[in-house]
Amino acid sequence: MAKIKIKQTGSPIRRPGSQRKVLIGLGLNKMHRVVEHEDTPEIRGMIKTVHHMVEVVEG
């Protein structure tokens, strides 16, 4: 299956707890950190939930 790289670009400060938990579930907890996951519908849904705080990195 394809891989997808996700970079945190926004801070979880003043965000709902559920969005913080999604970031932690993705393995992100600090700004500009990049993680790699399998490209599954579940991961895509998590990205959609916090799309204002993350970006998908090419490569």
PDB file of C-alpha atoms in Angstrom:
ATOM      1  CA  MET A   1       0.000   0.000   0.000  1.00  0.00           C
ATOM      2  CA  ALA A   2       1.118   3.585  -0.603  1.00  0.00           C
ATOM      3  CA  LYS A   3       2.703   5.709   2.093  1.00  0.00           C
ATOM      4  CA  ILE A   4       1.706   9.262   3.003  1.00  0.00           C
ATOM      5  CA  LYS A   5       3.823  11.848   4.843  1.00  0.00           C
ATOM      6  CA  ILE A   6       2.071  14.282   7.166  1.00  0.00           C
ATOM      7  CA  LYS A   7       3.623  17.456   8.609  1.00  0.00           C
ATOM      8  CA  GLN A   8       2.196  19.413  11.534  1.00  0.00           C
ATOM      9  CA  THR A   9       1.942  23.100  10.629  1.00  0.00           C
ATOM     10  CA  GLY A  10      -0.448  24.394  13.297  1.00  0.00           C
ATOM     11  CA  SER A  11      -0.553  24.445  17.064  1.00  0.00           C
ATOM     12  CA  PRO A  12      -3.192  22.539  19.050  1.00  0.00           C
ATOM     13  CA  ILE A  13      -3.407  25.400  21.566  1.00  0.00           C
ATOM     14  CA  ARG A  14      -7.020  26.632  21.908  1.00  0.00           C
ATOM     15  CA  ARG A  15      -8.341  23.639  19.958  1.00  0.00           C
ATOM     16  CA  PRO A  16     -10.901  21.062  21.124  1.00  0.00           C
ATOM     17  CA  GLY A  17      -9.563  18.047  22.958  1.00  0.00           C
ATOM     18  CA  SER A  18     -10.751  15.723  20.209  1.00  0.00           C
ATOM     19  CA  GLN A  19      -8.491  17.463  17.680  1.00  0.00           C
ATOM     20  CA  ARG A  20      -5.531  17.182  20.055  1.00  0.00           C
ATOM     21  CA  LYS A  21      -6.208  13.466  20.388  1.00  0.00           C
ATOM     22  CA  VAL A  22      -6.283  13.071  16.590  1.00  0.00           C
ATOM     23  CA  LEU A  23      -2.854  14.733  16.343  1.00  0.00           C
ATOM     24  CA  ILE A  24      -1.488  12.412  19.009  1.00  0.00           C
ATOM     25  CA  GLY A  25      -3.051   9.456  17.174  1.00  0.00           C
ATOM     26  CA  LEU A  26      -1.211  10.524  14.037  1.00  0.00           C
ATOM     27  CA  GLY A  27       2.038  10.680  16.013  1.00  0.00           C
ATOM     28  CA  LEU A  28       2.311  14.465  15.910  1.00  0.00           C
ATOM     29  CA  ASN A  29       2.881  16.554  19.011  1.00  0.00           C
ATOM     30  CA  LYS A  30       5.367  19.268  17.997  1.00  0.00           C
ATOM     31  CA  MET A  31       5.382  21.823  15.205  1.00  0.00           C
ATOM     32  CA  HIS A  32       7.063  20.876  11.896  1.00  0.00           C
ATOM     33  CA  ARG A  33       7.331  17.199  12.800  1.00  0.00           C
ATOM     34  CA  VAL A  34       6.829  14.800   9.891  1.00  0.00           C
ATOM     35  CA  VAL A  35       5.420  11.269  10.198  1.00  0.00           C
ATOM     36  CA  GLU A  36       4.768   8.579   7.604  1.00  0.00           C
ATOM     37  CA  HIS A  37       1.678   6.349   7.567  1.00  0.00           C
ATOM     38  CA  GLU A  38      -0.037   3.923   5.229  1.00  0.00           C
ATOM     39  CA  ASP A  39      -2.525   5.730   2.984  1.00  0.00           C
ATOM     40  CA  THR A  40      -5.777   4.280   4.342  1.00  0.00           C
ATOM     41  CA  PRO A  41      -9.290   5.751   4.603  1.00  0.00           C
ATOM     42  CA  GLU A  42      -8.878   5.963   8.383  1.00  0.00           C
ATOM     43  CA  ILE A  43      -5.721   8.091   8.100  1.00  0.00           C
ATOM     44  CA  ARG A  44      -7.374  10.259   5.416  1.00  0.00           C
ATOM     45  CA  GLY A  45     -10.301  10.847   7.803  1.00  0.00           C
ATOM     46  CA  MET A  46      -7.936  11.872  10.591  1.00  0.00           C
ATOM     47  CA  ILE A  47      -6.192  14.290   8.226  1.00  0.00           C
ATOM     48  CA  LYS A  48      -9.561  15.749   7.225  1.00  0.00           C
ATOM     49  CA  THR A  49     -10.437  16.291  10.893  1.00  0.00           C
ATOM     50  CA  VAL A  50      -7.319  18.409  11.519  1.00  0.00           C
ATOM     51  CA  HIS A  51      -6.702  19.696   7.969  1.00  0.00           C
ATOM     52  CA  HIS A  52      -6.115  23.217   9.321  1.00  0.00           C
ATOM     53  CA  MET A  53      -3.156  22.022  11.426  1.00  0.00           C
ATOM     54  CA  VAL A  54      -1.440  19.549   9.067  1.00  0.00           C
ATOM     55  CA  GLU A  55      -0.297  19.282   5.477  1.00  0.00           C
ATOM     56  CA  VAL A  56       0.484  16.313   3.282  1.00  0.00           C
ATOM     57  CA  VAL A  57       4.143  16.439   2.219  1.00  0.00           C
ATOM     58  CA  GLU A  58       5.179  15.197  -1.200  1.00  0.00           C
ATOM     59  CA  GLY A  59       7.861  12.577  -1.363  1.00  0.00           C
TER      60      GLY A  59
END
